[in-house]
mmCIF file with all atom_site columns, N, CA and C in Angstrom:
data_model
loop_
_atom_site.group_PDB
_atom_site.id
_atom_site.type_symbol
_atom_site.label_atom_id
_atom_site.label_alt_id
_atom_site.label_comp_id
_atom_site.label_asym_id
_atom_site.label_entity_id
_atom_site.label_seq_id
_atom_site.pdbx_PDB_ins_code
_atom_site.Cartn_x
_atom_site.Cartn_y
_atom_site.Cartn_z
_atom_site.occupancy
_atom_site.B_iso_or_equiv
_atom_site.pdbx_formal_charge
_atom_site.auth_seq_id
_atom_site.auth_comp_id
_atom_site.auth_asym_id
_atom_site.auth_atom_id
_atom_site.pdbx_PDB_model_num
ATOM 1   N N  . UNK A 1 1  ? 0.836   -1.167  0.000  1.00 0.00 ? 411 UNK A N  1
ATOM 2   C CA . UNK A 1 1  ? 0.000   0.000   0.000  1.00 0.00 ? 411 UNK A CA 1
ATOM 3   C C  . UNK A 1 1  ? 0.879   1.228   0.000  1.00 0.00 ? 411 UNK A C  1
ATOM 4   N N  . UNK A 1 2  ? 0.550   2.155   -0.825 1.00 0.00 ? 412 UNK A N  1
ATOM 5   C CA . UNK A 1 2  ? 1.296   3.402   -0.796 1.00 0.00 ? 412 UNK A CA 1
ATOM 6   C C  . UNK A 1 2  ? 0.659   4.317   0.235  1.00 0.00 ? 412 UNK A C  1
ATOM 7   N N  . UNK A 1 3  ? 1.453   4.793   1.178  1.00 0.00 ? 413 UNK A N  1
ATOM 8   C CA . UNK A 1 3  ? 0.918   5.630   2.245  1.00 0.00 ? 413 UNK A CA 1
ATOM 9   C C  . UNK A 1 3  ? 0.503   4.774   3.429  1.00 0.00 ? 413 UNK A C  1
ATOM 10  N N  . UNK A 1 4  ? 0.120   5.446   4.500  1.00 0.00 ? 414 UNK A N  1
ATOM 11  C CA . UNK A 1 4  ? -0.249  4.690   5.692  1.00 0.00 ? 414 UNK A CA 1
ATOM 12  C C  . UNK A 1 4  ? -1.543  5.219   6.298  1.00 0.00 ? 414 UNK A C  1
ATOM 13  N N  . UNK A 1 5  ? -2.551  5.474   5.459  1.00 0.00 ? 415 UNK A N  1
ATOM 14  C CA . UNK A 1 5  ? -3.834  5.917   5.957  1.00 0.00 ? 415 UNK A CA 1
ATOM 15  C C  . UNK A 1 5  ? -4.441  4.831   6.822  1.00 0.00 ? 415 UNK A C  1
ATOM 16  N N  . UNK A 1 6  ? -5.109  5.223   7.902  1.00 0.00 ? 416 UNK A N  1
ATOM 17  C CA . UNK A 1 6  ? -5.742  4.211   8.745  1.00 0.00 ? 416 UNK A CA 1
ATOM 18  C C  . UNK A 1 6  ? -6.866  3.503   7.991  1.00 0.00 ? 416 UNK A C  1
ATOM 19  N N  . UNK A 1 7  ? -6.787  2.182   7.932  1.00 0.00 ? 417 UNK A N  1
ATOM 20  C CA . UNK A 1 7  ? -7.810  1.370   7.281  1.00 0.00 ? 417 UNK A CA 1
ATOM 21  C C  . UNK A 1 7  ? -8.459  0.512   8.356  1.00 0.00 ? 417 UNK A C  1
ATOM 22  N N  . UNK A 1 8  ? -9.799  0.593   8.459  1.00 0.00 ? 418 UNK A N  1
ATOM 23  C CA . UNK A 1 8  ? -10.532 -0.172  9.449  1.00 0.00 ? 418 UNK A CA 1
ATOM 24  C C  . UNK A 1 8  ? -11.608 -0.985  8.758  1.00 0.00 ? 418 UNK A C  1
ATOM 25  N N  . UNK A 1 9  ? -11.649 -2.280  9.067  1.00 0.00 ? 419 UNK A N  1
ATOM 26  C CA . UNK A 1 9  ? -12.738 -3.139  8.615  1.00 0.00 ? 419 UNK A CA 1
ATOM 27  C C  . UNK A 1 9  ? -13.519 -3.490  9.874  1.00 0.00 ? 419 UNK A C  1
ATOM 28  N N  . UNK A 1 10 ? -14.744 -3.009  9.937  1.00 0.00 ? 420 UNK A N  1
ATOM 29  C CA . UNK A 1 10 ? -15.581 -3.156  11.126 1.00 0.00 ? 420 UNK A CA 1
ATOM 30  C C  . UNK A 1 10 ? -16.169 -4.569  11.219 1.00 0.00 ? 420 UNK A C  1
ATOM 31  N N  . UNK A 1 11 ? -16.692 -4.949  12.393 1.00 0.00 ? 421 UNK A N  1
ATOM 32  C CA . UNK A 1 11 ? -17.312 -6.270  12.550 1.00 0.00 ? 421 UNK A CA 1
ATOM 33  C C  . UNK A 1 11 ? -18.481 -6.446  11.580 1.00 0.00 ? 421 UNK A C  1
ATOM 34  N N  . UNK A 1 12 ? -18.831 -7.691  11.287 1.00 0.00 ? 422 UNK A N  1
ATOM 35  C CA . UNK A 1 12 ? -19.970 -7.940  10.396 1.00 0.00 ? 422 UNK A CA 1
ATOM 36  C C  . UNK A 1 12 ? -21.243 -7.278  10.928 1.00 0.00 ? 422 UNK A C  1
ATOM 37  N N  . UNK A 1 13 ? -22.021 -6.750  10.004 1.00 0.00 ? 423 UNK A N  1
ATOM 38  C CA . UNK A 1 13 ? -23.303 -6.150  10.382 1.00 0.00 ? 423 UNK A CA 1
ATOM 39  C C  . UNK A 1 13 ? -24.315 -7.268  10.653 1.00 0.00 ? 423 UNK A C  1
ATOM 40  N N  . UNK A 1 14 ? -25.408 -6.952  11.297 1.00 0.00 ? 424 UNK A N  1
ATOM 41  C CA . UNK A 1 14 ? -26.423 -7.969  11.587 1.00 0.00 ? 424 UNK A CA 1
ATOM 42  C C  . UNK A 1 14 ? -26.984 -8.645  10.338 1.00 0.00 ? 424 UNK A C  1
ATOM 43  N N  . UNK A 1 15 ? -26.899 -7.973  9.194  1.00 0.00 ? 425 UNK A N  1
ATOM 44  C CA . UNK A 1 15 ? -27.409 -8.561  7.954  1.00 0.00 ? 425 UNK A CA 1
ATOM 45  C C  . UNK A 1 15 ? -26.298 -9.071  7.038  1.00 0.00 ? 425 UNK A C  1
ATOM 46  N N  . UNK A 1 16 ? -25.046 -8.991  7.489  1.00 0.00 ? 426 UNK A N  1
ATOM 47  C CA . UNK A 1 16 ? -23.905 -9.450  6.704  1.00 0.00 ? 426 UNK A CA 1
ATOM 48  C C  . UNK A 1 16 ? -23.143 -8.297  6.089  1.00 0.00 ? 426 UNK A C  1
ATOM 49  N N  . UNK A 1 17 ? -21.897 -8.551  5.751  1.00 0.00 ? 427 UNK A N  1
ATOM 50  C CA . UNK A 1 17 ? -21.034 -7.523  5.197  1.00 0.00 ? 427 UNK A CA 1
ATOM 51  C C  . UNK A 1 17 ? -20.346 -6.740  6.304  1.00 0.00 ? 427 UNK A C  1
ATOM 52  N N  . UNK A 1 18 ? -19.240 -6.087  5.943  1.00 0.00 ? 428 UNK A N  1
ATOM 53  C CA . UNK A 1 18 ? -18.437 -5.334  6.906  1.00 0.00 ? 428 UNK A CA 1
ATOM 54  C C  . UNK A 1 18 ? -18.130 -3.955  6.343  1.00 0.00 ? 428 UNK A C  1
ATOM 55  N N  . UNK A 1 19 ? -18.379 -2.930  7.144  1.00 0.00 ? 429 UNK A N  1
ATOM 56  C CA . UNK A 1 19 ? -18.101 -1.558  6.734  1.00 0.00 ? 429 UNK A CA 1
ATOM 57  C C  . UNK A 1 19 ? -16.593 -1.352  6.677  1.00 0.00 ? 429 UNK A C  1
ATOM 58  N N  . UNK A 1 20 ? -16.151 -0.656  5.631  1.00 0.00 ? 430 UNK A N  1
ATOM 59  C CA . UNK A 1 20 ? -14.720 -0.374  5.437  1.00 0.00 ? 430 UNK A CA 1
ATOM 60  C C  . UNK A 1 20 ? -14.518 1.136   5.476  1.00 0.00 ? 430 UNK A C  1
ATOM 61  N N  . UNK A 1 21 ? -13.576 1.574   6.314  1.00 0.00 ? 431 UNK A N  1
ATOM 62  C CA . UNK A 1 21 ? -13.223 2.996   6.422  1.00 0.00 ? 431 UNK A CA 1
ATOM 63  C C  . UNK A 1 21 ? -11.746 3.177   6.098  1.00 0.00 ? 431 UNK A C  1
ATOM 64  N N  . UNK A 1 22 ? -11.449 4.280   5.434  1.00 0.00 ? 432 UNK A N  1
ATOM 65  C CA . UNK A 1 22 ? -10.067 4.696   5.210  1.00 0.00 ? 432 UNK A CA 1
ATOM 66  C C  . UNK A 1 22 ? -9.975  6.148   5.623  1.00 0.00 ? 432 UNK A C  1
ATOM 67  N N  . UNK A 1 23 ? -9.075  6.415   6.545  1.00 0.00 ? 433 UNK A N  1
ATOM 68  C CA . UNK A 1 23 ? -8.855  7.780   7.037  1.00 0.00 ? 433 UNK A CA 1
ATOM 69  C C  . UNK A 1 23 ? -10.161 8.418   7.506  1.00 0.00 ? 433 UNK A C  1
ATOM 70  N N  . UNK A 1 24 ? -11.016 7.608   8.158  1.00 0.00 ? 434 UNK A N  1
ATOM 71  C CA . UNK A 1 24 ? -12.272 8.102   8.705  1.00 0.00 ? 434 UNK A CA 1
ATOM 72  C C  . UNK A 1 24 ? -13.439 8.141   7.732  1.00 0.00 ? 434 UNK A C  1
ATOM 73  N N  . UNK A 1 25 ? -13.193 7.916   6.450  1.00 0.00 ? 435 UNK A N  1
ATOM 74  C CA . UNK A 1 25 ? -14.249 7.963   5.445  1.00 0.00 ? 435 UNK A CA 1
ATOM 75  C C  . UNK A 1 25 ? -14.760 6.557   5.145  1.00 0.00 ? 435 UNK A C  1
ATOM 76  N N  . UNK A 1 26 ? -16.076 6.374   5.199  1.00 0.00 ? 436 UNK A N  1
ATOM 77  C CA . UNK A 1 26 ? -16.666 5.068   4.870  1.00 0.00 ? 436 UNK A CA 1
ATOM 78  C C  . UNK A 1 26 ? -16.591 4.870   3.367  1.00 0.00 ? 436 UNK A C  1
ATOM 79  N N  . UNK A 1 27 ? -15.987 3.741   2.959  1.00 0.00 ? 437 UNK A N  1
ATOM 80  C CA . UNK A 1 27 ? -15.865 3.437   1.540  1.00 0.00 ? 437 UNK A CA 1
ATOM 81  C C  . UNK A 1 27 ? -16.987 2.538   1.044  1.00 0.00 ? 437 UNK A C  1
ATOM 82  N N  . UNK A 1 28 ? -17.558 1.745   1.925  1.00 0.00 ? 438 UNK A N  1
ATOM 83  C CA . UNK A 1 28 ? -18.642 0.871   1.511  1.00 0.00 ? 438 UNK A CA 1
ATOM 84  C C  . UNK A 1 28 ? -18.764 -0.332  2.413  1.00 0.00 ? 438 UNK A C  1
ATOM 85  N N  . UNK A 1 29 ? -19.658 -1.241  2.035  1.00 0.00 ? 439 UNK A N  1
ATOM 86  C CA . UNK A 1 29 ? -19.907 -2.470  2.762  1.00 0.00 ? 439 UNK A CA 1
ATOM 87  C C  . UNK A 1 29 ? -19.301 -3.621  1.974  1.00 0.00 ? 439 UNK A C  1
ATOM 88  N N  . UNK A 1 30 ? -18.312 -4.267  2.555  1.00 0.00 ? 440 UNK A N  1
ATOM 89  C CA . UNK A 1 30 ? -17.599 -5.356  1.877  1.00 0.00 ? 440 UNK A CA 1
ATOM 90  C C  . UNK A 1 30 ? -18.169 -6.710  2.300  1.00 0.00 ? 440 UNK A C  1
ATOM 91  N N  . UNK A 1 31 ? -18.200 -7.624  1.356  1.00 0.00 ? 441 UNK A N  1
ATOM 92  C CA . UNK A 1 31 ? -18.664 -8.982  1.620  1.00 0.00 ? 441 UNK A CA 1
ATOM 93  C C  . UNK A 1 31 ? -17.558 -10.008 1.411  1.00 0.00 ? 441 UNK A C  1
ATOM 94  N N  . UNK A 1 32 ? -16.349 -9.522  1.080  1.00 0.00 ? 442 UNK A N  1
ATOM 95  C CA . UNK A 1 32 ? -15.212 -10.409 0.846  1.00 0.00 ? 442 UNK A CA 1
ATOM 96  C C  . UNK A 1 32 ? -13.912 -9.599  0.841  1.00 0.00 ? 442 UNK A C  1
ATOM 97  N N  . UNK A 1 33 ? -12.794 -10.330 0.876  1.00 0.00 ? 443 UNK A N  1
ATOM 98  C CA . UNK A 1 33 ? -11.470 -9.710  0.760  1.00 0.00 ? 443 UNK A CA 1
ATOM 99  C C  . UNK A 1 33 ? -11.364 -8.932  -0.549 1.00 0.00 ? 443 UNK A C  1
ATOM 100 N N  . UNK A 1 34 ? -11.923 -9.488  -1.628 1.00 0.00 ? 444 UNK A N  1
ATOM 101 C CA . UNK A 1 34 ? -11.867 -8.824  -2.932 1.00 0.00 ? 444 UNK A CA 1
ATOM 102 C C  . UNK A 1 34 ? -12.566 -7.469  -2.874 1.00 0.00 ? 444 UNK A C  1
ATOM 103 N N  . UNK A 1 35 ? -13.691 -7.386  -2.147 1.00 0.00 ? 445 UNK A N  1
ATOM 104 C CA . UNK A 1 35 ? -14.383 -6.107  -2.001 1.00 0.00 ? 445 UNK A CA 1
ATOM 105 C C  . UNK A 1 35 ? -13.497 -5.091  -1.281 1.00 0.00 ? 445 UNK A C  1
ATOM 106 N N  . UNK A 1 36 ? -12.836 -5.518  -0.209 1.00 0.00 ? 446 UNK A N  1
ATOM 107 C CA . UNK A 1 36 ? -11.945 -4.620  0.529  1.00 0.00 ? 446 UNK A CA 1
ATOM 108 C C  . UNK A 1 36 ? -10.844 -4.117  -0.401 1.00 0.00 ? 446 UNK A C  1
ATOM 109 N N  . UNK A 1 37 ? -10.224 -5.020  -1.152 1.00 0.00 ? 447 UNK A N  1
ATOM 110 C CA . UNK A 1 37 ? -9.157  -4.632  -2.079 1.00 0.00 ? 447 UNK A CA 1
ATOM 111 C C  . UNK A 1 37 ? -9.668  -3.631  -3.114 1.00 0.00 ? 447 UNK A C  1
ATOM 112 N N  . UNK A 1 38 ? -10.890 -3.839  -3.614 1.00 0.00 ? 448 UNK A N  1
ATOM 113 C CA . UNK A 1 38 ? -11.458 -2.921  -4.603 1.00 0.00 ? 448 UNK A CA 1
ATOM 114 C C  . UNK A 1 38 ? -11.734 -1.544  -3.996 1.00 0.00 ? 448 UNK A C  1
ATOM 115 N N  . UNK A 1 39 ? -12.282 -1.508  -2.785 1.00 0.00 ? 449 UNK A N  1
ATOM 116 C CA . UNK A 1 39 ? -12.504 -0.216  -2.123 1.00 0.00 ? 449 UNK A CA 1
ATOM 117 C C  . UNK A 1 39 ? -11.186 0.525   -1.936 1.00 0.00 ? 449 UNK A C  1
ATOM 118 N N  . UNK A 1 40 ? -10.148 -0.202  -1.528 1.00 0.00 ? 450 UNK A N  1
ATOM 119 C CA . UNK A 1 40 ? -8.844  0.434   -1.328 1.00 0.00 ? 450 UNK A CA 1
ATOM 120 C C  . UNK A 1 40 ? -8.274  0.933   -2.645 1.00 0.00 ? 450 UNK A C  1
ATOM 121 N N  . UNK A 1 41 ? -8.448  0.147   -3.714 1.00 0.00 ? 451 UNK A N  1
ATOM 122 C CA . UNK A 1 41 ? -7.972  0.572   -5.041 1.00 0.00 ? 451 UNK A CA 1
ATOM 123 C C  . UNK A 1 41 ? -8.663  1.865   -5.455 1.00 0.00 ? 451 UNK A C  1
ATOM 124 N N  . UNK A 1 42 ? -9.970  1.932   -5.260 1.00 0.00 ? 452 UNK A N  1
ATOM 125 C CA . UNK A 1 42 ? -10.724 3.136   -5.623 1.00 0.00 ? 452 UNK A CA 1
ATOM 126 C C  . UNK A 1 42 ? -10.286 4.348   -4.807 1.00 0.00 ? 452 UNK A C  1
ATOM 127 N N  . UNK A 1 43 ? -9.797  4.097   -3.598 1.00 0.00 ? 453 UNK A N  1
ATOM 128 C CA . UNK A 1 43 ? -9.311  5.180   -2.735 1.00 0.00 ? 453 UNK A CA 1
ATOM 129 C C  . UNK A 1 43 ? -7.862  5.546   -3.058 1.00 0.00 ? 453 UNK A C  1
ATOM 130 N N  . UNK A 1 44 ? -7.281  4.871   -4.052 1.00 0.00 ? 454 UNK A N  1
ATOM 131 C CA . UNK A 1 44 ? -5.909  5.180   -4.451 1.00 0.00 ? 454 UNK A CA 1
ATOM 132 C C  . UNK A 1 44 ? -4.860  4.377   -3.713 1.00 0.00 ? 454 UNK A C  1
ATOM 133 N N  . UNK A 1 45 ? -5.270  3.325   -3.019 1.00 0.00 ? 455 UNK A N  1
ATOM 134 C CA . UNK A 1 45 ? -4.349  2.481   -2.262 1.00 0.00 ? 455 UNK A CA 1
ATOM 135 C C  . UNK A 1 45 ? -4.281  1.108   -2.912 1.00 0.00 ? 455 UNK A C  1
ATOM 136 N N  . UNK A 1 46 ? -3.327  0.917   -3.793 1.00 0.00 ? 456 UNK A N  1
ATOM 137 C CA . UNK A 1 46 ? -3.184  -0.364  -4.486 1.00 0.00 ? 456 UNK A CA 1
ATOM 138 C C  . UNK A 1 46 ? -2.688  -1.426  -3.519 1.00 0.00 ? 456 UNK A C  1
ATOM 139 N N  . UNK A 1 47 ? -3.426  -2.516  -3.441 1.00 0.00 ? 457 UNK A N  1
ATOM 140 C CA . UNK A 1 47 ? -3.031  -3.631  -2.585 1.00 0.00 ? 457 UNK A CA 1
ATOM 141 C C  . UNK A 1 47 ? -3.485  -4.920  -3.254 1.00 0.00 ? 457 UNK A C  1
ATOM 142 N N  . UNK A 1 48 ? -2.624  -5.905  -3.243 1.00 0.00 ? 458 UNK A N  1
ATOM 143 C CA . UNK A 1 48 ? -2.934  -7.209  -3.808 1.00 0.00 ? 458 UNK A CA 1
ATOM 144 C C  . UNK A 1 48 ? -3.981  -7.878  -2.927 1.00 0.00 ? 458 UNK A C  1
ATOM 145 N N  . UNK A 1 49 ? -5.089  -8.364  -3.510 1.00 0.00 ? 459 UNK A N  1
ATOM 146 C CA . UNK A 1 49 ? -6.107  -9.030  -2.696 1.00 0.00 ? 459 UNK A CA 1
ATOM 147 C C  . UNK A 1 49 ? -5.545  -10.151 -1.822 1.00 0.00 ? 459 UNK A C  1
ATOM 148 N N  . UNK A 1 50 ? -4.478  -10.792 -2.263 1.00 0.00 ? 460 UNK A N  1
ATOM 149 C CA . UNK A 1 50 ? -3.864  -11.868 -1.478 1.00 0.00 ? 460 UNK A CA 1
ATOM 150 C C  . UNK A 1 50 ? -3.192  -11.334 -0.213 1.00 0.00 ? 460 UNK A C  1
ATOM 151 N N  . UNK A 1 51 ? -2.882  -10.043 -0.166 1.00 0.00 ? 461 UNK A N  1
ATOM 152 C CA . UNK A 1 51 ? -2.199  -9.458  0.982  1.00 0.00 ? 461 UNK A CA 1
ATOM 153 C C  . UNK A 1 51 ? -3.134  -8.695  1.925  1.00 0.00 ? 461 UNK A C  1
ATOM 154 N N  . UNK A 1 52 ? -4.384  -8.491  1.524  1.00 0.00 ? 462 UNK A N  1
ATOM 155 C CA . UNK A 1 52 ? -5.326  -7.717  2.340  1.00 0.00 ? 462 UNK A CA 1
ATOM 156 C C  . UNK A 1 52 ? -5.494  -8.338  3.717  1.00 0.00 ? 462 UNK A C  1
ATOM 157 N N  . UNK A 1 53 ? -5.655  -9.641  3.790  1.00 0.00 ? 463 UNK A N  1
ATOM 158 C CA . UNK A 1 53 ? -5.948  -10.294 5.074  1.00 0.00 ? 463 UNK A CA 1
ATOM 159 C C  . UNK A 1 53 ? -4.784  -10.262 6.052  1.00 0.00 ? 463 UNK A C  1
ATOM 160 N N  . UNK A 1 54 ? -3.567  -10.047 5.565  1.00 0.00 ? 464 UNK A N  1
ATOM 161 C CA . UNK A 1 54 ? -2.397  -10.058 6.445  1.00 0.00 ? 464 UNK A CA 1
ATOM 162 C C  . UNK A 1 54 ? -1.710  -8.703  6.570  1.00 0.00 ? 464 UNK A C  1
ATOM 163 N N  . UNK A 1 55 ? -2.252  -7.689  5.931  1.00 0.00 ? 465 UNK A N  1
ATOM 164 C CA . UNK A 1 55 ? -1.625  -6.375  5.965  1.00 0.00 ? 465 UNK A CA 1
ATOM 165 C C  . UNK A 1 55 ? -1.662  -5.779  7.371  1.00 0.00 ? 465 UNK A C  1
ATOM 166 N N  . UNK A 1 56 ? -0.519  -5.327  7.873  1.00 0.00 ? 466 UNK A N  1
ATOM 167 C CA . UNK A 1 56 ? -0.498  -4.693  9.194  1.00 0.00 ? 466 UNK A CA 1
ATOM 168 C C  . UNK A 1 56 ? -1.155  -3.313  9.186  1.00 0.00 ? 466 UNK A C  1
ATOM 169 N N  . UNK A 1 57 ? -1.476  -2.786  8.013  1.00 0.00 ? 467 UNK A N  1
ATOM 170 C CA . UNK A 1 57 ? -2.101  -1.475  7.904  1.00 0.00 ? 467 UNK A CA 1
ATOM 171 C C  . UNK A 1 57 ? -3.615  -1.529  8.069  1.00 0.00 ? 467 UNK A C  1
ATOM 172 N N  . UNK A 1 58 ? -4.181  -2.749  8.108  1.00 0.00 ? 468 UNK A N  1
ATOM 173 C CA . UNK A 1 58 ? -5.631  -2.899  8.219  1.00 0.00 ? 468 UNK A CA 1
ATOM 174 C C  . UNK A 1 58 ? -5.980  -3.395  9.611  1.00 0.00 ? 468 UNK A C  1
ATOM 175 N N  . UNK A 1 59 ? -6.883  -2.664  10.250 1.00 0.00 ? 469 UNK A N  1
ATOM 176 C CA . UNK A 1 59 ? -7.371  -3.022  11.582 1.00 0.00 ? 469 UNK A CA 1
ATOM 177 C C  . UNK A 1 59 ? -8.679  -3.790  11.409 1.00 0.00 ? 469 UNK A C  1
ATOM 178 N N  . UNK A 1 60 ? -8.625  -5.107  11.654 1.00 0.00 ? 470 UNK A N  1
ATOM 179 C CA . UNK A 1 60 ? -9.805  -5.962  11.549 1.00 0.00 ? 470 UNK A CA 1
ATOM 180 C C  . UNK A 1 60 ? -10.502 -5.947  12.897 1.00 0.00 ? 470 UNK A C  1
ATOM 181 N N  . UNK A 1 61 ? -11.649 -5.323  12.986 1.00 0.00 ? 471 UNK A N  1
ATOM 182 C CA . UNK A 1 61 ? -12.369 -5.185  14.253 1.00 0.00 ? 471 UNK A CA 1
ATOM 183 C C  . UNK A 1 61 ? -13.316 -6.358  14.478 1.00 0.00 ? 471 UNK A C  1
ATOM 184 N N  . UNK A 1 62 ? -13.371 -6.813  15.717 1.00 0.00 ? 472 UNK A N  1
ATOM 185 C CA . UNK A 1 62 ? -14.306 -7.869  16.097 1.00 0.00 ? 472 UNK A CA 1
ATOM 186 C C  . UNK A 1 62 ? -13.819 -9.250  15.743 1.00 0.00 ? 472 UNK A C  1
ATOM 187 N N  . UNK A 1 63 ? -13.735 -9.547  14.462 1.00 0.00 ? 473 UNK A N  1
ATOM 188 C CA . UNK A 1 63 ? -13.263 -10.845 13.974 1.00 0.00 ? 473 UNK A CA 1
ATOM 189 C C  . UNK A 1 63 ? -12.300 -10.610 12.819 1.00 0.00 ? 473 UNK A C  1
ATOM 190 N N  . UNK A 1 64 ? -11.594 -11.644 12.437 1.00 0.00 ? 474 UNK A N  1
ATOM 191 C CA . UNK A 1 64 ? -10.612 -11.529 11.374 1.00 0.00 ? 474 UNK A CA 1
ATOM 192 C C  . UNK A 1 64 ? -11.224 -11.543 9.984  1.00 0.00 ? 474 UNK A C  1
ATOM 193 N N  . UNK A 1 65 ? -10.361 -11.567 8.977  1.00 0.00 ? 475 UNK A N  1
ATOM 194 C CA . UNK A 1 65 ? -10.795 -11.458 7.587  1.00 0.00 ? 475 UNK A CA 1
ATOM 195 C C  . UNK A 1 65 ? -11.506 -12.692 7.042  1.00 0.00 ? 475 UNK A C  1
ATOM 196 N N  . UNK A 1 66 ? -11.614 -13.742 7.837  1.00 0.00 ? 476 UNK A N  1
ATOM 197 C CA . UNK A 1 66 ? -12.266 -14.960 7.353  1.00 0.00 ? 476 UNK A CA 1
ATOM 198 C C  . UNK A 1 66 ? -13.777 -14.968 7.584  1.00 0.00 ? 476 UNK A C  1
ATOM 199 N N  . UNK A 1 67 ? -14.305 -13.944 8.245  1.00 0.00 ? 477 UNK A N  1
ATOM 200 C CA . UNK A 1 67 ? -15.724 -13.951 8.600  1.00 0.00 ? 477 UNK A CA 1
ATOM 201 C C  . UNK A 1 67 ? -16.451 -12.732 8.035  1.00 0.00 ? 477 UNK A C  1
ATOM 202 N N  . UNK A 1 68 ? -17.517 -12.967 7.258  1.00 0.00 ? 478 UNK A N  1
ATOM 203 C CA . UNK A 1 68 ? -18.238 -11.886 6.580  1.00 0.00 ? 478 UNK A CA 1
ATOM 204 C C  . UNK A 1 68 ? -19.739 -11.934 6.806  1.00 0.00 ? 478 UNK A C  1
ATOM 205 N N  . UNK A 1 69 ? -20.233 -13.031 7.365  1.00 0.00 ? 479 UNK A N  1
ATOM 206 C CA . UNK A 1 69 ? -21.677 -13.220 7.504  1.00 0.00 ? 479 UNK A CA 1
ATOM 207 C C  . UNK A 1 69 ? -22.272 -12.444 8.642  1.00 0.00 ? 479 UNK A C  1
ATOM 208 N N  . UNK A 1 70 ? -23.585 -12.503 8.739  1.00 0.00 ? 480 UNK A N  1
ATOM 209 C CA . UNK A 1 70 ? -24.265 -11.816 9.832  1.00 0.00 ? 480 UNK A CA 1
ATOM 210 C C  . UNK A 1 70 ? -23.956 -12.465 11.165 1.00 0.00 ? 480 UNK A C  1
ATOM 211 N N  . UNK A 1 71 ? -24.013 -11.679 12.206 1.00 0.00 ? 481 UNK A N  1
ATOM 212 C CA . UNK A 1 71 ? -23.829 -12.217 13.548 1.00 0.00 ? 481 UNK A CA 1
ATOM 213 C C  . UNK A 1 71 ? -25.024 -13.099 13.882 1.00 0.00 ? 481 UNK A C  1
ATOM 214 N N  . UNK A 1 72 ? -24.779 -14.173 14.578 1.00 0.00 ? 482 UNK A N  1
ATOM 215 C CA . UNK A 1 72 ? -25.872 -15.014 15.036 1.00 0.00 ? 482 UNK A CA 1
ATOM 216 C C  . UNK A 1 72 ? -25.922 -14.937 16.533 1.00 0.00 ? 482 UNK A C  1
ATOM 217 N N  . UNK A 1 73 ? -27.087 -14.909 17.096 1.00 0.00 ? 483 UNK A N  1
ATOM 218 C CA . UNK A 1 73 ? -27.248 -14.766 18.531 1.00 0.00 ? 483 UNK A CA 1
ATOM 219 C C  . UNK A 1 73 ? -26.729 -15.997 19.252 1.00 0.00 ? 483 UNK A C  1
ATOM 220 N N  . UNK A 1 74 ? -25.810 -15.772 20.175 1.00 0.00 ? 484 UNK A N  1
ATOM 221 C CA . UNK A 1 74 ? -25.294 -16.853 21.004 1.00 0.00 ? 484 UNK A CA 1
ATOM 222 C C  . UNK A 1 74 ? -24.251 -17.717 20.351 1.00 0.00 ? 484 UNK A C  1
ATOM 223 N N  . UNK A 1 75 ? -23.864 -17.436 19.130 1.00 0.00 ? 485 UNK A N  1
ATOM 224 C CA . UNK A 1 75 ? -22.845 -18.247 18.456 1.00 0.00 ? 485 UNK A CA 1
ATOM 225 C C  . UNK A 1 75 ? -21.680 -17.356 18.092 1.00 0.00 ? 485 UNK A C  1
ATOM 226 N N  . UNK A 1 76 ? -20.494 -17.892 18.239 1.00 0.00 ? 486 UNK A N  1
ATOM 227 C CA . UNK A 1 76 ? -19.308 -17.146 17.840 1.00 0.00 ? 486 UNK A CA 1
ATOM 228 C C  . UNK A 1 76 ? -18.893 -17.583 16.449 1.00 0.00 ? 486 UNK A C  1
ATOM 229 N N  . UNK A 1 77 ? -18.136 -16.736 15.717 1.00 0.00 ? 487 UNK A N  1
ATOM 230 C CA . UNK A 1 77 ? -17.677 -17.108 14.385 1.00 0.00 ? 487 UNK A CA 1
ATOM 231 C C  . UNK A 1 77 ? -16.936 -18.437 14.433 1.00 0.00 ? 487 UNK A C  1
ATOM 232 N N  . UNK A 1 78 ? -17.261 -19.295 13.512 1.00 0.00 ? 488 UNK A N  1
ATOM 233 C CA . UNK A 1 78 ? -16.594 -20.582 13.428 1.00 0.00 ? 488 UNK A CA 1
ATOM 234 C C  . UNK A 1 78 ? -17.292 -21.675 14.210 1.00 0.00 ? 488 UNK A C  1
ATOM 235 N N  . UNK A 1 79 ? -18.266 -21.309 15.050 1.00 0.00 ? 489 UNK A N  1
ATOM 236 C CA . UNK A 1 79 ? -18.980 -22.352 15.767 1.00 0.00 ? 489 UNK A CA 1
ATOM 237 C C  . UNK A 1 79 ? -20.225 -22.727 14.989 1.00 0.00 ? 489 UNK A C  1
ATOM 238 N N  . UNK A 1 80 ? -20.565 -23.958 15.007 1.00 0.00 ? 490 UNK A N  1
ATOM 239 C CA . UNK A 1 80 ? -21.804 -24.303 14.349 1.00 0.00 ? 490 UNK A CA 1
ATOM 240 C C  . UNK A 1 80 ? -21.698 -25.404 13.470 1.00 0.00 ? 490 UNK A C  1
#
């Protein structure tokens, strides 16, 4: 990534998808790593989709990059 703007991927919403912010600006609702990479590209931050999940510049809130679905009551990601 060129530059070091703060990138935040928020926890999954109740209906699925994760809000993506760069430098405080909401870029959109992502449903996959590819969506995050596309939002970053549109913001002028070129990043290989293969590196999005491990980039130290991205703050994954709540859960990691492997979870995109809606929250379920009483269940944690990966259980079920």
